Amino acid sequence: MSFHHRMMLQRYGLGCTTSLYSEVLFDPIFTPIFTAVLGTGVLNIGVASISYASIASAIATTAISIGLQALLAQAPKPPKPEDGRAPLNQAIPFRVYAVGRTRVAGARMMWEAKGSNLYSVQAIAGHRIKSFNRFYLNDDEVTVVDNVVTPLTTGGRYGAGSANVRLYTRLGANPETPYAELVSALGADGIWTNDHRGDGQASLAMRAHNADAQDQQTAFPYGAPSPSVEIDGAYCWDFRDPAQSPTDPSTWTWTRNSAIILAWHLCFNEFGFGLDYQKALLPVIDLWKEEADICDEDVPLAGGGTEKRYQCNGWDTTENGPKSGLNAILATCDGHLVARGDGARILTVGKFRESRTATLTDADIVGHNVQYGVLFEDECNRLVPKFTYPATNYTSCDTDFFEDTDAQIAAGRVLTMEGSYEWCHQWRQARRLGKRDWLRQRQEVKGSLDVRLSGINAVYARWVRLETPKRLPKLDGKLVENRRSIVAITKGGFTMDFIEHPEGIDDWNPATEEGQQPPVPPAANASEIPTPVINLIQAKANGGSVYIRVVIIDPDDGSLTPVVRYRVANADGLGTPGAWVEQPNPNAEPSGGYIDLSTGNVPVDQVLDVQAAFIASNRRYSNWSVTETVTSTSDPTPPAVLTSFTLTGSAPRLGNAAFSFSTGNDSHVRSVEIYRVPSGSAFDPDTATLVGTRAVAPSANYSFTDGDTTRANLLGNPGFDTDTVWTKGAGWTIASGKASKAAGSTASIRQPISFAVGTAYRYQFTLLDWVASTASARLLGGTVVAGGSHGANGTYRGSLTAVTGNTEFGFAGTATFEGAVDDAVLYQQTASCAPQGVWDYYALPLNVSGVEGPASGPLTVTIV
């Protein structure tokens, strides 16, 4: 029985019940899960089979950041951030994976003493990472120069007398390079040899040399040093970048974008879910791009500058399983993840959009359980957002909490819940996430809906608008949020847990809602100098140049000189950072609890790493602060839209499209990029084909051509204006400006052409007055090379490659073909020809920093 026949029978069956038939049954997007549930008990996707048991789980799940439901209370969680200070010591330790920027000690692979030296190797991550940024021995941050821990900030620790410590790193290449010093010392004993490479494993090695007896306590006051590191973790496939390939990890980039990291965890992380990206991501890749762009949106800060909306940083071990990391990643972006029946995954991050909203009507709902109020045991009148704070050497920390004092008075006590955002390292981001959870928790309308199969679209949507004047009149017209949906055949199809969508959940006023930066307890290093805490970092444009503004918390010690240093994060284009440039600020004065620092001019339009430190009067340095990243945009103002963007020339356009455009009286415009996309496709400069760039000036006119302007029609009398040039076969006539054929015999109309063997020739013609059968364009003489057969009025184009013996071009009709051809084109294709087809062109103005202005277009062009 055909699929269509089965669906028609099912439609008849539904029509005989109280359920209402919905056209969603034939929706090509959602049919796979529907047929899986109502079919034979197994859904086949490729070679994999999915049973009822696997489908009868959460179709849609949201971030588990606060313990609202007992059902979710035992959700797996990643290790505490403090666990990253000491390596795991197990016979067979669990492997570690890390994303974004985080502190981790990994798992100890080797710990061996020989003579006066102690040797150790730690597996930092079970995959390739971007870099090692900072080094710690016990709780002391140390400076490493040429693999040697220097006494710059240690006050004699790890370097007193004859004592010294060396640290070596490997990023996890495959194959990897052995640690030569360890092999030299331990290879003869078979403890650590050249075969101990650790292919694909980021690792850290240490050699600690004992001090003389009188210096031992100074050099190693805590005993044997225990290393840990701050790293930039996994490379991920950024699906917005056409230069990156999902099958070639060498093209991937390091990122903190929550959506991109989630895609990596689902499909590419060896310790993740192992989904096939071709099924999980590619069918809905445009939706994932939208979410990644939202994560990268700039959110304004109270003191000036911006930060990205949603970033993710953290690490986990395989002891917890992939759901642990999934929950942590979703919590960083208030994420909602849908498992579609065909294997696709749809992410929706925390920002309301009507495009992610579906509708449920009275006819779609068979049951409900709605709670118009909050039970006492579920009441919360204070929410404390918790995050991981790099400024306190990566420990758990609270932000300012959200509370309802009236509710506390009514309840007679403070009822606190914690918002757990452990993979969030920005306190402002934790506040934004906390606000979203706080507003949801304060909503009194919650419950569950039993949804018919006709409401399947709503099951996959994050937000649902209710049109329920009969079943739920109090909620008619309300917007609710789908918190969790599961397959529930006995309840009509699906069960959806929901909560009323809070008003103003996306509103954010940094001046009033950002709160205060969490305090950093004084933590002097071995030199007894506190480490600066950065409150704000901002790139400031100044007449084409840029300086960096850095605001730090006042240490209340006038003897300390603050110093800022920066470096280009990607100096060689291969990910290698440049050299640090230090700039002291001896004249900086505290104001309102902060010290406002600035650099001199920095390289413009570059991603910069920035740190701060204090210098004491004895010239000793504090530890450098947590690294912050900023882009030195010299011109943040986007250019104005072009005053004109028009198509020039006339059809037929042989391998090219010509344009003219004009810039307005706008001092910010510096260049214009021309893009090409298939006609009707949405324009996205990250995925569209860039065909050219013009340097421009204000109030000027320019022209641009995509393709080869030297092409010409090789045919004589292409419009059949006269009865010449063409040789007519049986039934063909030329009259009234067209070549017509009557039914009777297979025949062609043709003219001689000198072809280059092996070269492609593009053609186009119009078929009109069609009555019956088909005609096609052909290269004749010797072996016939035929184009597509066409049997309807219209304009057709294609390409034919000449072979030995071809001497003529023409059109051939079958014996029963009756119709006419006109407006024939034939030309030799070159490598510089624009591709054949119907295209939309766009023009995008940019300023000197690459900031984009409004795009002009589309201009639709047919290229022969």
PDB file of N, CA, C and O in Angstrom, residues 260-291:
ATOM      1  N   ILE A 260      26.617  27.748  18.441  1.00  0.00           N
ATOM      2  CA  ILE A 260      27.620  26.993  17.688  1.00  0.00           C
ATOM      3  C   ILE A 260      28.204  25.885  18.557  1.00  0.00           C
ATOM      4  O   ILE A 260      28.439  24.762  18.091  1.00  0.00           O
ATOM      5  N   ILE A 261      28.429  26.179  19.829  1.00  0.00           N
ATOM      6  CA  ILE A 261      28.947  25.154  20.746  1.00  0.00           C
ATOM      7  C   ILE A 261      27.927  24.033  20.919  1.00  0.00           C
ATOM      8  O   ILE A 261      28.290  22.848  20.972  1.00  0.00           O
ATOM      9  N   LEU A 262      26.649  24.372  20.986  1.00  0.00           N
ATOM     10  CA  LEU A 262      25.625  23.336  21.115  1.00  0.00           C
ATOM     11  C   LEU A 262      25.605  22.435  19.886  1.00  0.00           C
ATOM     12  O   LEU A 262      25.495  21.203  20.005  1.00  0.00           O
ATOM     13  N   ALA A 263      25.723  23.018  18.694  1.00  0.00           N
ATOM     14  CA  ALA A 263      25.765  22.199  17.479  1.00  0.00           C
ATOM     15  C   ALA A 263      26.966  21.267  17.501  1.00  0.00           C
ATOM     16  O   ALA A 263      26.876  20.093  17.096  1.00  0.00           O
ATOM     17  N   TRP A 264      28.102  21.762  17.978  1.00  0.00           N
ATOM     18  CA  TRP A 264      29.301  20.916  18.096  1.00  0.00           C
ATOM     19  C   TRP A 264      29.053  19.775  19.074  1.00  0.00           C
ATOM     20  O   TRP A 264      29.426  18.627  18.811  1.00  0.00           O
ATOM     21  N   HIS A 265      28.420  20.067  20.188  1.00  0.00           N
ATOM     22  CA  HIS A 265      28.173  19.035  21.203  1.00  0.00           C
ATOM     23  C   HIS A 265      27.203  17.975  20.685  1.00  0.00           C
ATOM     24  O   HIS A 265      27.355  16.786  20.977  1.00  0.00           O
ATOM     25  N   LEU A 266      26.225  18.388  19.902  1.00  0.00           N
ATOM     26  CA  LEU A 266      25.252  17.437  19.385  1.00  0.00           C
ATOM     27  C   LEU A 266      25.847  16.523  18.319  1.00  0.00           C
ATOM     28  O   LEU A 266      25.519  15.330  18.272  1.00  0.00           O
ATOM     29  N   CYS A 267      26.715  17.051  17.472  1.00  0.00           N
ATOM     30  CA  CYS A 267      27.119  16.314  16.266  1.00  0.00           C
ATOM     31  C   CYS A 267      28.606  15.990  16.165  1.00  0.00           C
ATOM     32  O   CYS A 267      28.963  14.995  15.530  1.00  0.00           O
ATOM     33  N   PHE A 268      29.487  16.805  16.744  1.00  0.00           N
ATOM     34  CA  PHE A 268      30.906  16.655  16.460  1.00  0.00           C
ATOM     35  C   PHE A 268      31.754  16.334  17.689  1.00  0.00           C
ATOM     36  O   PHE A 268      32.891  15.890  17.535  1.00  0.00           O
ATOM     37  N   ASN A 269      31.235  16.574  18.865  1.00  0.00           N
ATOM     38  CA  ASN A 269      31.964  16.250  20.081  1.00  0.00           C
ATOM     39  C   ASN A 269      32.028  14.731  20.240  1.00  0.00           C
ATOM     40  O   ASN A 269      30.992  14.057  20.281  1.00  0.00           O
ATOM     41  N   GLU A 270      33.241  14.191  20.342  1.00  0.00           N
ATOM     42  CA  GLU A 270      33.406  12.753  20.508  1.00  0.00           C
ATOM     43  C   GLU A 270      32.669  12.251  21.742  1.00  0.00           C
ATOM     44  O   GLU A 270      32.260  11.086  21.808  1.00  0.00           O
ATOM     45  N   PHE A 271      32.463  13.127  22.718  1.00  0.00           N
ATOM     46  CA  PHE A 271      31.829  12.739  23.970  1.00  0.00           C
ATOM     47  C   PHE A 271      30.408  13.302  24.070  1.00  0.00           C
ATOM     48  O   PHE A 271      29.811  13.316  25.144  1.00  0.00           O
ATOM     49  N   GLY A 272      29.873  13.793  22.930  1.00  0.00           N
ATOM     50  CA  GLY A 272      28.517  14.318  22.891  1.00  0.00           C
ATOM     51  C   GLY A 272      27.521  13.276  22.423  1.00  0.00           C
ATOM     52  O   GLY A 272      27.673  12.072  22.668  1.00  0.00           O
ATOM     53  N   PHE A 273      26.522  13.719  21.688  1.00  0.00           N
ATOM     54  CA  PHE A 273      25.436  12.833  21.284  1.00  0.00           C
ATOM     55  C   PHE A 273      25.734  12.061  20.009  1.00  0.00           C
ATOM     56  O   PHE A 273      25.046  11.090  19.694  1.00  0.00           O
ATOM     57  N   GLY A 274      26.721  12.501  19.234  1.00  0.00           N
ATOM     58  CA  GLY A 274      27.099  11.767  18.038  1.00  0.00           C
ATOM     59  C   GLY A 274      26.052  11.762  16.952  1.00  0.00           C
ATOM     60  O   GLY A 274      25.954  10.795  16.178  1.00  0.00           O
ATOM     61  N   LEU A 275      25.256  12.837  16.838  1.00  0.00           N
ATOM     62  CA  LEU A 275      24.231  12.897  15.800  1.00  0.00           C
ATOM     63  C   LEU A 275      24.862  13.159  14.444  1.00  0.00           C
ATOM     64  O   LEU A 275      25.936  13.759  14.335  1.00  0.00           O
ATOM     65  N   ASP A 276      24.192  12.718  13.402  1.00  0.00           N
ATOM     66  CA  ASP A 276      24.624  12.976  12.030  1.00  0.00           C
ATOM     67  C   ASP A 276      24.237  14.403  11.678  1.00  0.00           C
ATOM     68  O   ASP A 276      23.046  14.736  11.628  1.00  0.00           O
ATOM     69  N   TYR A 277      25.224  15.254  11.417  1.00  0.00           N
ATOM     70  CA  TYR A 277      24.927  16.664  11.158  1.00  0.00           C
ATOM     71  C   TYR A 277      24.073  16.837   9.920  1.00  0.00           C
ATOM     72  O   TYR A 277      23.326  17.817   9.781  1.00  0.00           O
ATOM     73  N   GLN A 278      24.155  15.896   8.970  1.00  0.00           N
ATOM     74  CA  GLN A 278      23.363  16.007   7.754  1.00  0.00           C
ATOM     75  C   GLN A 278      21.872  15.843   8.035  1.00  0.00           C
ATOM     76  O   GLN A 278      21.034  16.322   7.273  1.00  0.00           O
ATOM     77  N   LYS A 279      21.540  15.162   9.120  1.00  0.00           N
ATOM     78  CA  LYS A 279      20.142  14.995   9.512  1.00  0.00           C
ATOM     79  C   LYS A 279      19.753  15.965  10.628  1.00  0.00           C
ATOM     80  O   LYS A 279      18.626  16.465  10.649  1.00  0.00           O
ATOM     81  N   ALA A 280      20.662  16.208  11.532  1.00  0.00           N
ATOM     82  CA  ALA A 280      20.333  17.019  12.704  1.00  0.00           C
ATOM     83  C   ALA A 280      20.399  18.517  12.429  1.00  0.00           C
ATOM     84  O   ALA A 280      19.618  19.289  13.002  1.00  0.00           O
ATOM     85  N   LEU A 281      21.315  18.951  11.563  1.00  0.00           N
ATOM     86  CA  LEU A 281      21.534  20.384  11.369  1.00  0.00           C
ATOM     87  C   LEU A 281      21.160  20.887   9.978  1.00  0.00           C
ATOM     88  O   LEU A 281      20.485  21.909   9.842  1.00  0.00           O
ATOM     89  N   LEU A 282      21.613  20.197   8.935  1.00  0.00           N
ATOM     90  CA  LEU A 282      21.474  20.744   7.584  1.00  0.00           C
ATOM     91  C   LEU A 282      20.029  21.013   7.168  1.00  0.00           C
ATOM     92  O   LEU A 282      19.764  22.028   6.507  1.00  0.00           O
ATOM     93  N   PRO A 283      19.045  20.150   7.525  1.00  0.00           N
ATOM     94  CA  PRO A 283      17.676  20.467   7.087  1.00  0.00           C
ATOM     95  C   PRO A 283      17.125  21.758   7.678  1.00  0.00           C
ATOM     96  O   PRO A 283      16.186  22.328   7.132  1.00  0.00           O
ATOM     97  N   VAL A 284      17.684  22.210   8.787  1.00  0.00           N
ATOM     98  CA  VAL A 284      17.181  23.419   9.460  1.00  0.00           C
ATOM     99  C   VAL A 284      18.323  24.393   9.715  1.00  0.00           C
ATOM    100  O   VAL A 284      18.315  25.141  10.690  1.00  0.00           O
ATOM    101  N   ILE A 285      19.324  24.396   8.837  1.00  0.00           N
ATOM    102  CA  ILE A 285      20.536  25.173   9.107  1.00  0.00           C
ATOM    103  C   ILE A 285      20.253  26.665   9.152  1.00  0.00           C
ATOM    104  O   ILE A 285      20.896  27.408   9.912  1.00  0.00           O
ATOM    105  N   ASP A 286      19.255  27.150   8.400  1.00  0.00           N
ATOM    106  CA  ASP A 286      18.931  28.575   8.448  1.00  0.00           C
ATOM    107  C   ASP A 286      18.411  28.978   9.827  1.00  0.00           C
ATOM    108  O   ASP A 286      18.666  30.093  10.297  1.00  0.00           O
ATOM    109  N   LEU A 287      17.685  28.081  10.490  1.00  0.00           N
ATOM    110  CA  LEU A 287      17.208  28.365  11.840  1.00  0.00           C
ATOM    111  C   LEU A 287      18.370  28.430  12.812  1.00  0.00           C
ATOM    112  O   LEU A 287      18.397  29.272  13.722  1.00  0.00           O
ATOM    113  N   TRP A 288      19.350  27.551  12.656  1.00  0.00           N
ATOM    114  CA  TRP A 288      20.529  27.579  13.532  1.00  0.00           C
ATOM    115  C   TRP A 288      21.344  28.849  13.306  1.00  0.00           C
ATOM    116  O   TRP A 288      21.886  29.426  14.256  1.00  0.00           O
ATOM    117  N   LYS A 289      21.438  29.299  12.061  1.00  0.00           N
ATOM    118  CA  LYS A 289      22.171  30.538  11.791  1.00  0.00           C
ATOM    119  C   LYS A 289      21.501  31.714  12.491  1.00  0.00           C
ATOM    120  O   LYS A 289      22.181  32.601  13.036  1.00  0.00           O
ATOM    121  N   GLU A 290      20.192  31.730  12.477  1.00  0.00           N
ATOM    122  CA  GLU A 290      19.460  32.805  13.157  1.00  0.00           C
ATOM    123  C   GLU A 290      19.777  32.815  14.650  1.00  0.00           C
ATOM    124  O   GLU A 290      20.008  33.883  15.235  1.00  0.00           O
ATOM    125  N   GLU A 291      19.811  31.647  15.266  1.00  0.00           N
ATOM    126  CA  GLU A 291      20.086  31.597  16.701  1.00  0.00           C
ATOM    127  C   GLU A 291      21.529  31.992  17.006  1.00  0.00           C
ATOM    128  O   GLU A 291      21.799  32.685  17.999  1.00  0.00           O
TER     129      GLU A 291
END
